[in-house]
mmCIF file of C-alpha atoms in Angstrom:
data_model
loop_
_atom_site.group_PDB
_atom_site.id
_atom_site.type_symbol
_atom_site.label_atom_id
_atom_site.label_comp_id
_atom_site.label_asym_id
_atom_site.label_seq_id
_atom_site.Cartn_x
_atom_site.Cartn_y
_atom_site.Cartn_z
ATOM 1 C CA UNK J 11 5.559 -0.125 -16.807
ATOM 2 C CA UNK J 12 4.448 3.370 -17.711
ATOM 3 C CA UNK J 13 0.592 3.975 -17.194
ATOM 4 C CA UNK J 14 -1.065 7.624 -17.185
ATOM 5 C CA UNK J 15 -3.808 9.673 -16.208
ATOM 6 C CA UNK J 16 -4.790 13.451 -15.346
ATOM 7 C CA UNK J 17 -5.423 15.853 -12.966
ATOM 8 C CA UNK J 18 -9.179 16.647 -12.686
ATOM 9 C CA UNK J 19 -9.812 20.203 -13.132
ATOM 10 C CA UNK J 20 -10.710 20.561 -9.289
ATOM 11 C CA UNK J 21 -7.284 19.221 -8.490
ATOM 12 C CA UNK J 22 -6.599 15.306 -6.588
ATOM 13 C CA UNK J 23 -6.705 15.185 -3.229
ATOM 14 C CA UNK J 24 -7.230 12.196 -0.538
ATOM 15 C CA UNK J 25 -11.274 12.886 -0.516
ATOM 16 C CA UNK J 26 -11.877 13.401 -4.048
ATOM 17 C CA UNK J 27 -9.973 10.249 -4.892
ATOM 18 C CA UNK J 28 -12.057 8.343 -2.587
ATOM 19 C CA UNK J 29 -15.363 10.019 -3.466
ATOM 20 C CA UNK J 30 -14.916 9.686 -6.819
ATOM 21 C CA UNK J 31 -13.147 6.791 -6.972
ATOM 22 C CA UNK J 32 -10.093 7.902 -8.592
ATOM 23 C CA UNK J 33 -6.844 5.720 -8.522
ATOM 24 C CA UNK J 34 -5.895 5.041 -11.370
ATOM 25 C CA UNK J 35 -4.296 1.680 -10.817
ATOM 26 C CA UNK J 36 -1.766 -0.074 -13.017
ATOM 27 C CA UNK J 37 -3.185 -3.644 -11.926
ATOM 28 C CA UNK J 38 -6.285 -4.268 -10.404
ATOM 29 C CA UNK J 39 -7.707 -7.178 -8.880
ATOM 30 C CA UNK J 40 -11.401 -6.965 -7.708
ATOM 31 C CA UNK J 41 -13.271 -9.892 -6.129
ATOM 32 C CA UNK J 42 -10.034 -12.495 -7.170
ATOM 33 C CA UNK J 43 -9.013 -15.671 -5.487
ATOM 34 C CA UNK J 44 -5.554 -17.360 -5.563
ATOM 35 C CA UNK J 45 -3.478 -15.101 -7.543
ATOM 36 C CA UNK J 46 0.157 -14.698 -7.402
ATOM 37 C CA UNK J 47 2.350 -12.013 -8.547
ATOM 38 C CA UNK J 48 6.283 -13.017 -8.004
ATOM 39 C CA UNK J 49 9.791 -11.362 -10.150
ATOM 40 C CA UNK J 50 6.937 -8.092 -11.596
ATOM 41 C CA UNK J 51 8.033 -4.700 -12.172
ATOM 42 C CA UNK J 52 5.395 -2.079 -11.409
ATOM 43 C CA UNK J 53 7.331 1.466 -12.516
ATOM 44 C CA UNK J 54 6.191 4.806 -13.693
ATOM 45 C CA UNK J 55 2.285 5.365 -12.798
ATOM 46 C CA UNK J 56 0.458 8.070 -12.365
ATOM 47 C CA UNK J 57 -1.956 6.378 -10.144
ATOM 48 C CA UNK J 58 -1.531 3.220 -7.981
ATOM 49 C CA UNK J 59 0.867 0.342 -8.653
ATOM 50 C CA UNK J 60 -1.476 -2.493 -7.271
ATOM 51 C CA UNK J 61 -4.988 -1.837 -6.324
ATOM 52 C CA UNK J 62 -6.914 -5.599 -4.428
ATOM 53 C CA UNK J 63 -10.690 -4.794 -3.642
ATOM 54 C CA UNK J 64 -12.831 -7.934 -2.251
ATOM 55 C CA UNK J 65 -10.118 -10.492 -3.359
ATOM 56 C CA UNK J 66 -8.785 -13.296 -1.104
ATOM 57 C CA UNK J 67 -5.393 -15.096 -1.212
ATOM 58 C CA UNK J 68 -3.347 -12.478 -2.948
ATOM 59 C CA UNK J 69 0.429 -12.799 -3.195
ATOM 60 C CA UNK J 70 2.390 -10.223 -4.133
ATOM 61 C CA UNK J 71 6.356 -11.386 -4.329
ATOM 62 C CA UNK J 72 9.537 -10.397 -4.921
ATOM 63 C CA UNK J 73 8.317 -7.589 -6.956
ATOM 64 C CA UNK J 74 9.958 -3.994 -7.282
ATOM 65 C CA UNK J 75 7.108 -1.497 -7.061
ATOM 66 C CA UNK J 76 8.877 2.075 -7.820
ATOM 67 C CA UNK J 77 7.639 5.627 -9.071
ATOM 68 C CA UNK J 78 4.157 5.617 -8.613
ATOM 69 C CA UNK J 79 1.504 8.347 -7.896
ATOM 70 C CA UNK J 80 -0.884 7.103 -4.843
ATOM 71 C CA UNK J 81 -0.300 4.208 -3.423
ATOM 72 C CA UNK J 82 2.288 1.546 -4.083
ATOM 73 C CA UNK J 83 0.319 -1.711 -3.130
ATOM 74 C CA UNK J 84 -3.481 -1.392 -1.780
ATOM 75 C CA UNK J 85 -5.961 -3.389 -0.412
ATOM 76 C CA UNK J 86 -9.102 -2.750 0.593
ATOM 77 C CA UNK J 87 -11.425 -5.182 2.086
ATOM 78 C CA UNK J 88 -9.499 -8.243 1.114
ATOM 79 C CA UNK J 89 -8.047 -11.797 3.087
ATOM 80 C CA UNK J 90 -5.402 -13.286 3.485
ATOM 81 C CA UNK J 91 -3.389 -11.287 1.557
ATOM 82 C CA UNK J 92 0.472 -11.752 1.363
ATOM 83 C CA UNK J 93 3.076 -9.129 0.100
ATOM 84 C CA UNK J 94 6.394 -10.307 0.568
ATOM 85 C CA UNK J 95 10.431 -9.975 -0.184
ATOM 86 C CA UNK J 96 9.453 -6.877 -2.763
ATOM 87 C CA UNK J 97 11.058 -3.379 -2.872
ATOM 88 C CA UNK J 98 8.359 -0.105 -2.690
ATOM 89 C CA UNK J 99 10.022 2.960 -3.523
ATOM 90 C CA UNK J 100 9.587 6.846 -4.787
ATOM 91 C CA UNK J 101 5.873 7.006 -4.211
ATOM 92 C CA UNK J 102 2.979 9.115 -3.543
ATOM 93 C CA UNK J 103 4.437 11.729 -5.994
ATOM 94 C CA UNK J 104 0.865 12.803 -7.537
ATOM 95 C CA UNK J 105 -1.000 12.717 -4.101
ATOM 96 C CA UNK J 106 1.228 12.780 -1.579
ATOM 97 C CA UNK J 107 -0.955 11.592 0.970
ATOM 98 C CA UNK J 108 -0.834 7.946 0.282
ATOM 99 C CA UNK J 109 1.289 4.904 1.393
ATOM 100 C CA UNK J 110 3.589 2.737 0.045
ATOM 101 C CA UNK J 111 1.689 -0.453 1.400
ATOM 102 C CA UNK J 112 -1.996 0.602 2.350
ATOM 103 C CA UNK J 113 -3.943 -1.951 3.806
ATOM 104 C CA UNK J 114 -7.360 -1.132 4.332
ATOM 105 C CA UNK J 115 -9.828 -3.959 6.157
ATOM 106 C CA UNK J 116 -7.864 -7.243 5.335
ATOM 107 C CA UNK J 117 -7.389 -8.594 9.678
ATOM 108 C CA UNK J 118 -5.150 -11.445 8.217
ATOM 109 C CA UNK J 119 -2.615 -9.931 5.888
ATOM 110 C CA UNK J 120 0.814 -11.040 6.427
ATOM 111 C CA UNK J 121 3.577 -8.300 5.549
ATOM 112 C CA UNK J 122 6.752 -9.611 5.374
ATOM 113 C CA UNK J 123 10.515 -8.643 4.297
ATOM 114 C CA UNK J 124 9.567 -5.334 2.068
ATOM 115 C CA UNK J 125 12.195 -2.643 1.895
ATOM 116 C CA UNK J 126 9.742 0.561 1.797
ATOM 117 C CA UNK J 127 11.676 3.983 1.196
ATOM 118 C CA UNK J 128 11.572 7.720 -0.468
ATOM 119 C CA UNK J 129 7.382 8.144 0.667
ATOM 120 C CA UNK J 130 5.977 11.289 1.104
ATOM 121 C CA UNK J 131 3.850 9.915 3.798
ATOM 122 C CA UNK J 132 3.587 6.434 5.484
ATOM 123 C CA UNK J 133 5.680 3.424 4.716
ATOM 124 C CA UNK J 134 2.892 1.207 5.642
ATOM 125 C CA UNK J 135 -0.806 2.142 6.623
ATOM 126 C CA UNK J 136 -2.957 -0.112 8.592
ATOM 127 C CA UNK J 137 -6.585 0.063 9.266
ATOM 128 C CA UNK J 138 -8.814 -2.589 10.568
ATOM 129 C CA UNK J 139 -12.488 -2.548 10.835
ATOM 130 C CA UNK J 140 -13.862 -1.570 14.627
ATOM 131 C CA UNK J 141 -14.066 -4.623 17.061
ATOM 132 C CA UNK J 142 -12.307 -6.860 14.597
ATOM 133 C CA UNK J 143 -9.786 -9.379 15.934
ATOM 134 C CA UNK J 144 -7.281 -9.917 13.238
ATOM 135 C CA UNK J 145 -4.205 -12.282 12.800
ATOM 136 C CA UNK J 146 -1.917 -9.229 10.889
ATOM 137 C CA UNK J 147 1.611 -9.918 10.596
ATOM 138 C CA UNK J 148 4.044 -7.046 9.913
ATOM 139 C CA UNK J 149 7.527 -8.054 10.047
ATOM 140 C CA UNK J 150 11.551 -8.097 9.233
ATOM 141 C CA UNK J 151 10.543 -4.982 6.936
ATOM 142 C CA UNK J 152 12.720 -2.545 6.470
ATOM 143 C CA UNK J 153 11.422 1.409 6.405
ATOM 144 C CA UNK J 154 13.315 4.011 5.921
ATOM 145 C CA UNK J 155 12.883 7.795 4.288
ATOM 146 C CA UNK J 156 9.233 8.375 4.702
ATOM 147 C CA UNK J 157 7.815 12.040 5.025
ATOM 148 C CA UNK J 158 10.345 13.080 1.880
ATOM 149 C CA UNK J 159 10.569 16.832 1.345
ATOM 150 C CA UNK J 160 8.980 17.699 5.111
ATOM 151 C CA UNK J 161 5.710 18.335 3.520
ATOM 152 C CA UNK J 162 3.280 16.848 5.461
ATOM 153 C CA UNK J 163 2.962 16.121 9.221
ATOM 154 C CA UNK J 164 1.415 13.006 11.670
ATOM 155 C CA UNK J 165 4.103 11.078 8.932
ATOM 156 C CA UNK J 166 4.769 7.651 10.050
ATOM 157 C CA UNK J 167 6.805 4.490 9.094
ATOM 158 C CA UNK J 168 4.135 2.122 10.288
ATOM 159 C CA UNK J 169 1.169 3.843 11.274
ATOM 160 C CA UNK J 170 -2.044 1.746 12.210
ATOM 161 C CA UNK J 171 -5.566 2.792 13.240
ATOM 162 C CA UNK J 172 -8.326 0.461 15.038
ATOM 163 C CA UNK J 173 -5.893 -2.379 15.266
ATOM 164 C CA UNK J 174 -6.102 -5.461 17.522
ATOM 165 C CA UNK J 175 -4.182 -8.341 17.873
ATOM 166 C CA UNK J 176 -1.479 -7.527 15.546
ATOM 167 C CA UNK J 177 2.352 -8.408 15.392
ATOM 168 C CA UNK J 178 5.050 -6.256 14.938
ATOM 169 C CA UNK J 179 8.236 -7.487 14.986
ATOM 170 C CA UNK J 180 11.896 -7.529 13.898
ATOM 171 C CA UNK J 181 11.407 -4.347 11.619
ATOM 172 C CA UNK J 182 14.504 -2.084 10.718
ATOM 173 C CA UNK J 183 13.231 1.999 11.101
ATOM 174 C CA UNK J 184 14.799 4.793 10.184
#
């Protein structure tokens, strides 16, 4: 719990984070195998809660994930990644342009049981590489009070770009 950072004098938006790599994460994991996270608190960041780059076989479990800056849980170009039974809440309060689950490029991540809620954007943001056939599995989640405050717009509880062969089902929206 509790992790900083700061502002950069040209300000923090989506673009400068990822041009200049700024996140900020409370846990990273970059090119990791088999690693489980179950009963963690992540609380009280500036920047991201959980960060996965190039890692495969990622569990994150029963974990509450709650007042962070960017991102709750990310992943970029990771497999078989698993985030399941955890609770994702008060986020993107520094940029408000992030997700509370963001999964960037992993086709086979299974996303399962998560109560997502109080975002200022998306509850969960998909994107899969062009012409990649994945195996995603979004279900039973439960995603409700995204877009806080009205500020932004194109706000979604499960928003996905690029995707094929994923399945949606049995998740509570409101």
């Amino acid at each position: 719990m509790y992790s900083g950072g700061k502002i950069p004098e040209n300000g923090l938006s989506r673009q400068n984070i990822a041009d200049d790599n700024i996140h900020y994460p409370m846990i990273e994991l970059y090119q990791s195998h088999e690693i489980t996270f179950t009963n963690c608190v992540f609380a009280h960041t500036f920047g991201r809660a959980f960060s996965c780059c190039e890692s495969q076989n990622i569990i994150v479990n029963n974990t509450l994930v709650e007042d962070f800056g960017f991102d709750g849980i990310a992943l970029y170009q990771s497999y078989r990644t698993q985030i399941t039974n955890n609770i994702i809440r008060d986020g993107g309060i520094i940029v408000h342009h992030e997700s509370g689950i963001s999964n960037n490029a992993d086709p086979e991540a299974i996303i399962l049981n998560n109560e997502i809620t109080d975002m200022y954007w998306d509850g969960i943001n998909i994107y899969v590489e062009n012409n990649v056939n994945s195996k995603m599995v979004i279900k039973n989640n439960h995603v409700h009070h995204t877009g806080r405050n009205n500020l932004l717009d194109n706000v979604s509880a499960i928003y996905l770009t690029n995707a094929n062969n994923v399945s949606i089902h049995n998740n509570y929206i409101h």
